[in-house]
Coordinates of C-alpha atoms and ligand atoms in Angstrom, one line a residue:
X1 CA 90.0 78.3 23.9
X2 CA 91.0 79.5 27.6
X3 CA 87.8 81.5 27.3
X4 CA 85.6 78.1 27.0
X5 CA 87.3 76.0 29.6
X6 CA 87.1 79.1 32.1
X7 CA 83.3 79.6 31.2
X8 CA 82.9 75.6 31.9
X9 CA 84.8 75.7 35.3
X10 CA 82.8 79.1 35.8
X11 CA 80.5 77.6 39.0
X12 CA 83.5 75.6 40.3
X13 CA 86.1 78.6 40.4
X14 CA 83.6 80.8 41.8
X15 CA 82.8 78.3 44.4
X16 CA 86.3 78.1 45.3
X17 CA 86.8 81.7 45.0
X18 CA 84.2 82.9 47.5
X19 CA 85.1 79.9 49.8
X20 CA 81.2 78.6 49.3
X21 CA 82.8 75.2 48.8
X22 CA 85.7 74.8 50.9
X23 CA 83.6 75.7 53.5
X24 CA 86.2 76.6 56.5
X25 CA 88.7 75.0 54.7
X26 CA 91.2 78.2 53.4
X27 CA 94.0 76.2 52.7
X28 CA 91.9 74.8 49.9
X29 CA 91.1 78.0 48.7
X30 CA 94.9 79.4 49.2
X31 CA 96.1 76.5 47.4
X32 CA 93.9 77.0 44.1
X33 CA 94.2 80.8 44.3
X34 CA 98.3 80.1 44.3
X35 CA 97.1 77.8 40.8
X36 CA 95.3 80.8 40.0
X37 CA 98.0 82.8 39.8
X38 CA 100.8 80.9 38.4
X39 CA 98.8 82.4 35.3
X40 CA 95.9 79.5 35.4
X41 CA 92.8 81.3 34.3
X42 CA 92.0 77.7 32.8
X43 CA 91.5 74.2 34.9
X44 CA 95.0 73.5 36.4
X45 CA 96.9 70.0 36.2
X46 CA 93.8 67.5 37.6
X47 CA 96.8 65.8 39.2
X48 CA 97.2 68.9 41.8
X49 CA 93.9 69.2 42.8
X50 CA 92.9 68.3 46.2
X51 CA 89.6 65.5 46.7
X52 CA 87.9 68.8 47.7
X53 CA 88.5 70.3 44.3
X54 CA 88.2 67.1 42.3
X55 CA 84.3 66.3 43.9
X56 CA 82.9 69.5 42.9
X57 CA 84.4 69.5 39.5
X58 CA 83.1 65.8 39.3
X59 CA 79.9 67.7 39.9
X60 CA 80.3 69.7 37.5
X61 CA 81.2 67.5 34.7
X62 CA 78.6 65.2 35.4
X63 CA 76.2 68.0 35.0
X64 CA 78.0 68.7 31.6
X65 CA 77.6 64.5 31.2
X66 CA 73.7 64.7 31.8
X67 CA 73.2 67.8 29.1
X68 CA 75.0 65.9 26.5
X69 CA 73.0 62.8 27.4
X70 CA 69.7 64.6 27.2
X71 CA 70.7 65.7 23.5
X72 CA 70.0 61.8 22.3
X73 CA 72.6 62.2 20.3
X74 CA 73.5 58.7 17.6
X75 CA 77.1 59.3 16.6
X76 CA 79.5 56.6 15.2
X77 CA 83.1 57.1 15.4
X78 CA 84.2 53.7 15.2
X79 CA 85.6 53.0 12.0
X80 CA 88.0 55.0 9.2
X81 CA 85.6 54.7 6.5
X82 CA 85.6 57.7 3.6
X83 CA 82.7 60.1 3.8
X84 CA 80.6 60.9 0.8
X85 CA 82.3 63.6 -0.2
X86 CA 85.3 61.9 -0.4
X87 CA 84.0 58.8 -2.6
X88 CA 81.8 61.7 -4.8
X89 CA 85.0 62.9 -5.7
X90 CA 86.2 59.9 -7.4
X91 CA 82.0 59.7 -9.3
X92 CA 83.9 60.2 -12.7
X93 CA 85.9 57.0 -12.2
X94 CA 82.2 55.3 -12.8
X95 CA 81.9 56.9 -16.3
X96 CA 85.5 56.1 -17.7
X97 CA 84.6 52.4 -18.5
X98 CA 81.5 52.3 -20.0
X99 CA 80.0 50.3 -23.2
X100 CA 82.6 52.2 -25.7
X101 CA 85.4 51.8 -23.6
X102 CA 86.7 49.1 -22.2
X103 CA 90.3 47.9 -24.0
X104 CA 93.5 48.2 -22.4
X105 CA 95.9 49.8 -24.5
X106 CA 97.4 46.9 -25.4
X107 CA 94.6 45.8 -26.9
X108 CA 93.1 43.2 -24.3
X109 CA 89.4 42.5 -23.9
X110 CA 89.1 43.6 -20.2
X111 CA 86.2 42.1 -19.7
X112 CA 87.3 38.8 -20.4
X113 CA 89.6 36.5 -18.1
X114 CA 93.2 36.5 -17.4
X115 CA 95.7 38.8 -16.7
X116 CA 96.8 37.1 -13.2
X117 CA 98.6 40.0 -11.9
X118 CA 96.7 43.6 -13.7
X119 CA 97.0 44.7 -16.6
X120 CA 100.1 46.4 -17.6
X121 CA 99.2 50.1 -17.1
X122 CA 97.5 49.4 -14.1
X123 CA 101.2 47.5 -13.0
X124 CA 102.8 50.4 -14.0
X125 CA 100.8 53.2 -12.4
X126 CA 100.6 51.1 -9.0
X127 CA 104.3 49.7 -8.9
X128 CA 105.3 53.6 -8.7
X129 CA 102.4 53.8 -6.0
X130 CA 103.9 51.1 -3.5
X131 CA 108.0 52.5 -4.9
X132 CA 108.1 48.9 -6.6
X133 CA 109.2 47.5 -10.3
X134 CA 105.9 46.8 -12.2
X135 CA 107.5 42.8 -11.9
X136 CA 107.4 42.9 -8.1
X137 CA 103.3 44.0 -7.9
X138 CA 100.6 41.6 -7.9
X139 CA 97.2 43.9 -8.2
X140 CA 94.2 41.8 -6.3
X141 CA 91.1 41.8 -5.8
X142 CA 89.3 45.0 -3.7
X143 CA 90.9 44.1 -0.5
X144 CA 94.4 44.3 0.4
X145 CA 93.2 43.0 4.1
X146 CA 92.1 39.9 1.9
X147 CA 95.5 39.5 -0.4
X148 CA 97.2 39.9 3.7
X149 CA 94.7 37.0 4.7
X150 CA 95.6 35.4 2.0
X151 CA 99.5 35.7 2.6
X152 CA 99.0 34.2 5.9
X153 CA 97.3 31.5 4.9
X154 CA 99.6 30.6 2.0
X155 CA 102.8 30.5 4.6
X156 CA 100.5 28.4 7.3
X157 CA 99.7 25.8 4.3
X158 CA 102.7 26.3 1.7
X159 CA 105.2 27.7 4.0
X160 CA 106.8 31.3 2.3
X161 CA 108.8 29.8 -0.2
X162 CA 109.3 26.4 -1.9
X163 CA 112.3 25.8 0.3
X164 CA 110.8 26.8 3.4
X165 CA 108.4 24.5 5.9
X166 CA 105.0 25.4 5.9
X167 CA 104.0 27.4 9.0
X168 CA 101.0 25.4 9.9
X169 CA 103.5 22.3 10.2
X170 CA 105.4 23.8 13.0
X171 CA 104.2 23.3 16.8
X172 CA 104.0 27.3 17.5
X173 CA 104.0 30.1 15.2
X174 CA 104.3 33.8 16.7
X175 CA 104.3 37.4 15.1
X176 CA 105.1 40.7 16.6
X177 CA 102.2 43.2 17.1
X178 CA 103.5 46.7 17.5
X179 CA 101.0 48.5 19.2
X180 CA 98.4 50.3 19.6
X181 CA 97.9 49.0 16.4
X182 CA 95.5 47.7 13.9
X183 CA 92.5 45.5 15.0
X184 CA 91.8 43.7 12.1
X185 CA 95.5 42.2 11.5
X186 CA 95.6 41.3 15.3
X187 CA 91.9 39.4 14.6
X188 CA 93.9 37.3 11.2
X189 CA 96.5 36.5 14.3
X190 CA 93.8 35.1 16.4
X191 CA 91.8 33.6 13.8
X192 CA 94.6 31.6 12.5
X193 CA 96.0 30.6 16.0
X194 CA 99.0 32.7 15.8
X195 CA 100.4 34.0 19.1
X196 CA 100.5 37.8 19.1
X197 CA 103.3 39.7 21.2
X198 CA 102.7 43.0 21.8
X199 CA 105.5 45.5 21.1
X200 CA 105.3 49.3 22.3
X201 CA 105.1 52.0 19.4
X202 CA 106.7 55.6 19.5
X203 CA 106.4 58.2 17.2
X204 CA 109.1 56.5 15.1
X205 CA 107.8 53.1 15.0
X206 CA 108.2 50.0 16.9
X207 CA 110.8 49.4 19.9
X208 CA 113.2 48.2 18.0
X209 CA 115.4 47.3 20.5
X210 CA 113.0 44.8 21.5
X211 CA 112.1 43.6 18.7
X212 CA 115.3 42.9 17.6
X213 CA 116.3 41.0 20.9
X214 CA 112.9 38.9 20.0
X215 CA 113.6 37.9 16.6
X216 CA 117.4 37.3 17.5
X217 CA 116.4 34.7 19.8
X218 CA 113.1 33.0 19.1
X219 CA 112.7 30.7 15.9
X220 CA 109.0 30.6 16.3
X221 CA 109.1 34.6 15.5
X222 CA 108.0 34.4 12.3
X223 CA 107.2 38.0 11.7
X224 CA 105.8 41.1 12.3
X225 CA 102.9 43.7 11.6
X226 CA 103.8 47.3 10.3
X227 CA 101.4 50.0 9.1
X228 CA 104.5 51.9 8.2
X229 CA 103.2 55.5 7.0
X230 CA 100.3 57.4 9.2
X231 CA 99.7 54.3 11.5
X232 CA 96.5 53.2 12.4
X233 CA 95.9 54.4 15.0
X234 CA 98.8 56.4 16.2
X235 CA 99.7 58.7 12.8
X236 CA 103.3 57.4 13.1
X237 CA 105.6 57.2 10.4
X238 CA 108.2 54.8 10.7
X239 CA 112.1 56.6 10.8
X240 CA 114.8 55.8 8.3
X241 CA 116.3 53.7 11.2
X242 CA 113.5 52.0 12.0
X243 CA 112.9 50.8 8.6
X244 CA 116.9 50.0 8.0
X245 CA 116.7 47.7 11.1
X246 CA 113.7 46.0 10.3
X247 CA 115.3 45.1 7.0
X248 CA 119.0 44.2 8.9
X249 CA 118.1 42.7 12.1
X250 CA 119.5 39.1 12.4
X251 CA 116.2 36.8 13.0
X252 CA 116.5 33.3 13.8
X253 CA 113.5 32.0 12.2
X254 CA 115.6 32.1 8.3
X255 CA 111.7 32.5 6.9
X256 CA 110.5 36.0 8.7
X257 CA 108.5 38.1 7.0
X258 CA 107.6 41.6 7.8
X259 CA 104.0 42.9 6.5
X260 CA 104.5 45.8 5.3
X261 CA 100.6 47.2 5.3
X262 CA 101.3 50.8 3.6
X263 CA 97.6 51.3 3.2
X264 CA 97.9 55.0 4.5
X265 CA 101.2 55.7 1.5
X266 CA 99.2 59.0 0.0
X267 CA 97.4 59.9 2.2
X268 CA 98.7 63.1 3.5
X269 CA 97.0 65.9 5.7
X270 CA 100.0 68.3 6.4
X271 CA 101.6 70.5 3.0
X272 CA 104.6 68.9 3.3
X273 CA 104.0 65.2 2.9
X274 CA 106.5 62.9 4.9
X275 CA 108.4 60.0 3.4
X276 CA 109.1 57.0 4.4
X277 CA 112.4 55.1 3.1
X278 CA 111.8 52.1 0.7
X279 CA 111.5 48.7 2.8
X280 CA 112.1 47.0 -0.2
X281 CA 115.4 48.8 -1.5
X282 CA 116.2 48.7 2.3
X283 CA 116.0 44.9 2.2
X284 CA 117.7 44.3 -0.6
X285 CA 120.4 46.1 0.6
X286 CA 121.0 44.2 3.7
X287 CA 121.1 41.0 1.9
X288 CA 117.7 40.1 3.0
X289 CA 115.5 40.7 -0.2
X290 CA 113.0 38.2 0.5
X291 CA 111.8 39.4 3.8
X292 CA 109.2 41.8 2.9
X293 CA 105.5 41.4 1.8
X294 CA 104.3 44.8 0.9
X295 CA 100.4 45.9 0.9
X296 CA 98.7 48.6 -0.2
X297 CA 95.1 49.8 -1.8
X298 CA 93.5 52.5 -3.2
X299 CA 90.6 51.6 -0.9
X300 CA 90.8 55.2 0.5
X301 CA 91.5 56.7 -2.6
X302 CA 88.9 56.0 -4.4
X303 CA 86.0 54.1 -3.7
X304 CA 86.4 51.9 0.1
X305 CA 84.1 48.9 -1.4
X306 CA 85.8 48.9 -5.1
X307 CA 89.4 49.8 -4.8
X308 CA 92.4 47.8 -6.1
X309 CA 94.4 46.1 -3.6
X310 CA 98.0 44.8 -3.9
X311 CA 100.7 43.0 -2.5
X312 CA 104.4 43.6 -4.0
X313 CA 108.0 42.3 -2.7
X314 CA 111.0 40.7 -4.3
X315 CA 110.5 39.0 -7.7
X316 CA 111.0 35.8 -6.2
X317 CA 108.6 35.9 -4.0
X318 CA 105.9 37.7 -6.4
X319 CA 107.0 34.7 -8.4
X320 CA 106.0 32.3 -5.5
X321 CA 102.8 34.1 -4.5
X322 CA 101.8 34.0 -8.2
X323 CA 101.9 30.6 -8.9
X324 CA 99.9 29.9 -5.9
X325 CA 97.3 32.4 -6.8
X326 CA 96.5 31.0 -10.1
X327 CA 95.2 28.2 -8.2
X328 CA 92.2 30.3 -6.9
X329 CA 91.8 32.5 -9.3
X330 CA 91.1 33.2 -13.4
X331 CA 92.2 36.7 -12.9
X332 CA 90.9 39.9 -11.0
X333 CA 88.5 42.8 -12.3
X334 CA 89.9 44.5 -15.3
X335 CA 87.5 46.8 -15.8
X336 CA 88.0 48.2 -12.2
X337 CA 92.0 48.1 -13.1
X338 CA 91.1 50.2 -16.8
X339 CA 89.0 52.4 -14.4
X340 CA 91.1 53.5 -12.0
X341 CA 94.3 53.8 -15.0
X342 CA 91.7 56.3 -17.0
X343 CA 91.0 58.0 -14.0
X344 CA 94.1 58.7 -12.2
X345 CA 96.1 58.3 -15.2
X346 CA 99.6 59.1 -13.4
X347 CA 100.6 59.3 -10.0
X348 CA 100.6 63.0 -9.9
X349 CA 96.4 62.6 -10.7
X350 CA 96.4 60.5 -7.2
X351 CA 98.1 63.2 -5.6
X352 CA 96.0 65.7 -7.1
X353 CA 93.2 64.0 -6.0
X354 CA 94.4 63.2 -2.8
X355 CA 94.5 66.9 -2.2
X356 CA 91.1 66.9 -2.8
X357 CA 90.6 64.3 0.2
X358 CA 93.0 66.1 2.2
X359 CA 90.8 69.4 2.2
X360 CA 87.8 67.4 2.8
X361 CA 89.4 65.8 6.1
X362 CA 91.7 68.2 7.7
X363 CA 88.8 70.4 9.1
X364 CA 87.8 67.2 10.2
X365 CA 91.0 66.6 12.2
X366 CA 91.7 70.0 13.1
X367 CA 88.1 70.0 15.1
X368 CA 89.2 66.8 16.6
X369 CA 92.3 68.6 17.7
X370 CA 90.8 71.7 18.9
X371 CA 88.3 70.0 21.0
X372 CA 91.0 67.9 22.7
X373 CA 92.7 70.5 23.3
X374 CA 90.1 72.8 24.8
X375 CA 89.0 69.6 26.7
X376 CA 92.3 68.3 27.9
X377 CA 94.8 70.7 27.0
X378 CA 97.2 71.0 30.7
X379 CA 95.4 68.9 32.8
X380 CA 98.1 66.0 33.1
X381 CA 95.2 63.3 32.2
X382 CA 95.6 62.6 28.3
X383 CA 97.5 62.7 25.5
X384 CA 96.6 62.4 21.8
X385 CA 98.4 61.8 18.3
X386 CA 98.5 64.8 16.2
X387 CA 98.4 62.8 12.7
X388 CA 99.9 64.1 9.5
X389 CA 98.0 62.1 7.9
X390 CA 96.4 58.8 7.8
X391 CA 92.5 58.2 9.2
X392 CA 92.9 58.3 12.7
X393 CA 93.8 60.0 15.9
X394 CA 95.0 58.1 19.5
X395 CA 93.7 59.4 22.5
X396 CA 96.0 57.7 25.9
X397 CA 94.2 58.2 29.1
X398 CA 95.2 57.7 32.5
X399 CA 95.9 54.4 33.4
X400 CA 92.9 52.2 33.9
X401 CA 90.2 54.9 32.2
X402 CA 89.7 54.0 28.4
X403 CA 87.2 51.3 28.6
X404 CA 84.7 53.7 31.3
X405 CA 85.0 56.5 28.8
X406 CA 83.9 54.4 25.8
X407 CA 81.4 52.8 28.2
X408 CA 80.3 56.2 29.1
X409 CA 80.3 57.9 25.8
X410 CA 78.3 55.0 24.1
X411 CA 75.9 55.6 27.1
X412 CA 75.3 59.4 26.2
X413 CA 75.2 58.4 22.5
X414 CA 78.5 58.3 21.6
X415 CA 79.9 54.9 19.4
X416 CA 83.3 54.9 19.9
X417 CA 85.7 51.8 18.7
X418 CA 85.8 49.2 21.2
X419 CA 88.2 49.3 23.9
X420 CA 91.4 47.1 23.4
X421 CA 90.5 46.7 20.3
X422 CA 94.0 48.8 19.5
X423 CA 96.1 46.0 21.2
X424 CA 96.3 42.1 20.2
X425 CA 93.7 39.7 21.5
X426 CA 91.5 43.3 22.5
X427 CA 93.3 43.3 25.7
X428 CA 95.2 47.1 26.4
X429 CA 97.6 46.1 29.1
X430 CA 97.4 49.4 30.5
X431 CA 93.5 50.2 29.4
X432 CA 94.5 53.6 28.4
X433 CA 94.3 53.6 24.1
X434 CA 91.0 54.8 22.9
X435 CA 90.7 55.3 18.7
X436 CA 89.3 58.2 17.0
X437 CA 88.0 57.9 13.6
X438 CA 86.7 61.2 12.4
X439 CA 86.3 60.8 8.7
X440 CA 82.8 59.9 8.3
X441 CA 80.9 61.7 10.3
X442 CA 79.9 65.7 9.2
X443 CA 81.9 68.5 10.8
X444 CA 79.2 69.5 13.5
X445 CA 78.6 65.8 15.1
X446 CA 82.7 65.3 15.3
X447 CA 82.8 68.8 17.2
X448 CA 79.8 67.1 19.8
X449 CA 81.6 63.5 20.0
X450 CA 84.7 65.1 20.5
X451 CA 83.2 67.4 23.5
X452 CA 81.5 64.4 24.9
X453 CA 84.5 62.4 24.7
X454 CA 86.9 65.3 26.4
X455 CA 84.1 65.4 29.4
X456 CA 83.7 61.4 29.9
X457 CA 88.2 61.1 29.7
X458 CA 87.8 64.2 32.6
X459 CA 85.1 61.9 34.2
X460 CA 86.8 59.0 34.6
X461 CA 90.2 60.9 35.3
X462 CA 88.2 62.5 38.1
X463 CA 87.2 59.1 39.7
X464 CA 90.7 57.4 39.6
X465 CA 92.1 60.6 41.0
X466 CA 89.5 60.5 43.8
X467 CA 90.1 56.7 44.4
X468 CA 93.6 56.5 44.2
Ligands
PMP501 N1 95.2 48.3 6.5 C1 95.0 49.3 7.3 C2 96.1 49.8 8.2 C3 93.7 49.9 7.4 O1 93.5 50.9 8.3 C4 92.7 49.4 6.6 C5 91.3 50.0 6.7 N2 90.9 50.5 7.9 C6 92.9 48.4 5.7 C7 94.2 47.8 5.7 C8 91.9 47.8 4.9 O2 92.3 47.9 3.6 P1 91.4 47.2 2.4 O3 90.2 48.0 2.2 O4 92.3 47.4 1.2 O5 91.2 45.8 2.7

């Protein structure tokens, strides 16, 4: 890895060395020979580099820039979507309801209506999935970004429970975005005219500190987004503490809600898997059993367009939700329920299976890890997520530099997702978040997007160091 970067920074070191480019200038060349031997046989902290040294490594790298650009490379790293090999693993699944087959055990007709909330086995199997009783699931349709939709949409008309004002009556709703976070529940936010304040993320979750002071003191706080386990796009996974305040914080609005996305529950690239402590149980215990809405799908477990989505919480409120939902529906696809119940059949077939995935996608993320690292690795510019699981890794630049690196990559070929798009209303206060999706694409074009990626970040460090 040292090896590379050296060979990369050959011309520029040797420049340096013989004094070529510092011209008369031997404090320059003192100055990186003293790098140089503080054991630096790699590029040294950007950050120490004098505008000498950054111009003629901006040379460099832009020379690196034009190569890549002459490759026409077409890559698309945009979105956490399951590569072929992943859905091929789940083929079977196609074959397990067929024209012999299609009764639940019970005896019910699958492919006939009803059966508002899944069929029993499919309850039972996916209440143990989300940590739930089989009474506090609801099984949807294929999306649980749909069934979350949907939840907003109840609470704006309906309000969250009988006893509660509908939130579309009141003169401002708001919900709390921790971020960088998930661009398609900030776009329901914005869709639906629901102010989004942003709260900072850590490694542990959400500032809870401020988001407790928030809730404590604004009635128009209505709630707040979590992707609880492997965050899109940070890889966190939310502490015990986190989750035991979430569930005990004092909020003034008496109808919050926290959505509780778990869409990433299984999905585990380390051995060890990490837990995360029940939300619901957690709830319940602080005396606030209602405040939950739970989500999850097996959208990346088995097939992305035909998974089963579903939305869990307190009885009461699964009561609530499924009297509303009868309204708009006869009942959702049985046979896609039978399939997935013959399939998986227990939860230890989904984590056998999610093994599968896992050895599919770790090379995946290790390459994205590598190349950071060989890219970046000491040079005070960027730091990354190291997920343990989830779809996604969360590059932070320098200040000011994510939106000219995905401007640049997308340039040399590069799609990457679009910048802000981590933070509500696509605006990153601090333009620094850039989202790496590496599951699609093969092995060999992740290693190139990543290397293009780690020279446009060193680009666009470069130029804000030379500005500054
Ligand atoms: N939640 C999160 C956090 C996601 O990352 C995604 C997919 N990118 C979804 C929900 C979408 O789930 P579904 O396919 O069940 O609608």
């Amino acid at each position: 890895m040292l090896r590379i970067n050296y060979i990369l920074m050959a011309p520029f070191v040797s420049a340096i060395e013989t004094g070529k480019y510092c011209g008369e200038n031997n404090y320059e060349i003192h100055n990186y020979q003293k790098k140089k031997r503080k054991g630096i046989d790699k590029m040294p902290d950007f950050t120490t580099l004098s505008k000498l040294e950054l111009e003629q490594l901006k040379d460099d790298l832009l020379a690196q820039y034009q190569t890549f650009k002459s490759r026409g490379l077409n890559l698309d790293i945009t979105r956490g979507k399951p590569c072929p090999e992943q859905l091929d693993l789940a083929l079977d699944m196609l074959d397990c309801v067929n024209s012999k087959n299609y009764m639940t055990e019970e005896g019910t007709d699958s492919r006939n209506y009803g059966g508002l909330d899944g069929i029993p086995a499919a309850k039972k199997l996916f209440a143990e999935y989300l940590e739930v009783q089989p009474e506090e699931l609801i099984i949807g349709g294929n999306s649980s970004l749909n069934l979350m939709h949907d939840a907003f949409m109840r609470a704006i008309v309906k309000g969250v429970s009988p006893d509660c004002p509908p939130w579309g009556k009141l003169a401002q709703i708001k919900f709390l975005c921790p971020s960088p976070g998930y661009d398609r529940h900030f776009f329901i936010c914005e869709y639906l005219d629901i102010e989004m304040i942003t709260v900072a993320m850590d490694e542990n979750g959400p500032d809870m500190a401020a988001v407790e002071k928030l809730v404590s003191e604004d009635e128009s706080i209505k709630g707040i987004w979590c992707v609880p386990k492997y965050s899109n796009p940070t890889g966190a996974v939310y502490s015990d503490d986190v989750v035991e305040r979430l569930a005990a914080m004092p909020t003034k609005a008496a109808d919050f809600r926290i959505f509780w996305d778990n869409a990433y529950t299984v999905h585990h690239l380390a051995d060890q898997p990490l837990l995360l402590k029940n939300i619901l149980e957690a709830c319940k215990q602080a005396g606030h059993p209602e405040r939950v809405f739970i989500f999850g799908s097996t959208s990346k477990v088995a097939f992305a367009g035909s998974g089963l989505a579903m939305m869990a919480g307190s009885a009461k409120n699964m009561d609530h939700a499924r009297k509303q939902i009868a309204f708009q529906t006869i009942g959702p696809d049985k046979l896609n329920q039978l399939r997935h119940t013959a399939f998986f059949k227990n939860m230890d077939g989904i984590y056998d299976h999610m093994q599968k995935q896992a050895a599919i996608l770790k090379p995946k993320f290790d390459i994205v890890q590598s190349e950071l690292e060989k890219a970046l690795g000491g040079k005070n510019i960027a730091d990354w997520s190291r997920p343990k699981g989830g779809y996604f890794v969360s590059i932070d630049t320098m200040e000011g530099c994510a939106a000219e690196v995905i401007r640049m990559a997308e340039e040399a070929g590069v799609k990457l997702t679009p910048a802000g798009s981590t933070y509500p209303y696509m605006r990153d206060p601090l333009d620094r978040n850039i989202r790496i999706a590496p599951s699609f694409p093969p092995l060999a074009d992740i290693a190139s997007a990543m290397q293009l990626v780690g020279i446009c970040i060193q680009l666009a460090s470069v130029d804000k160091l030379i500005n500054k």
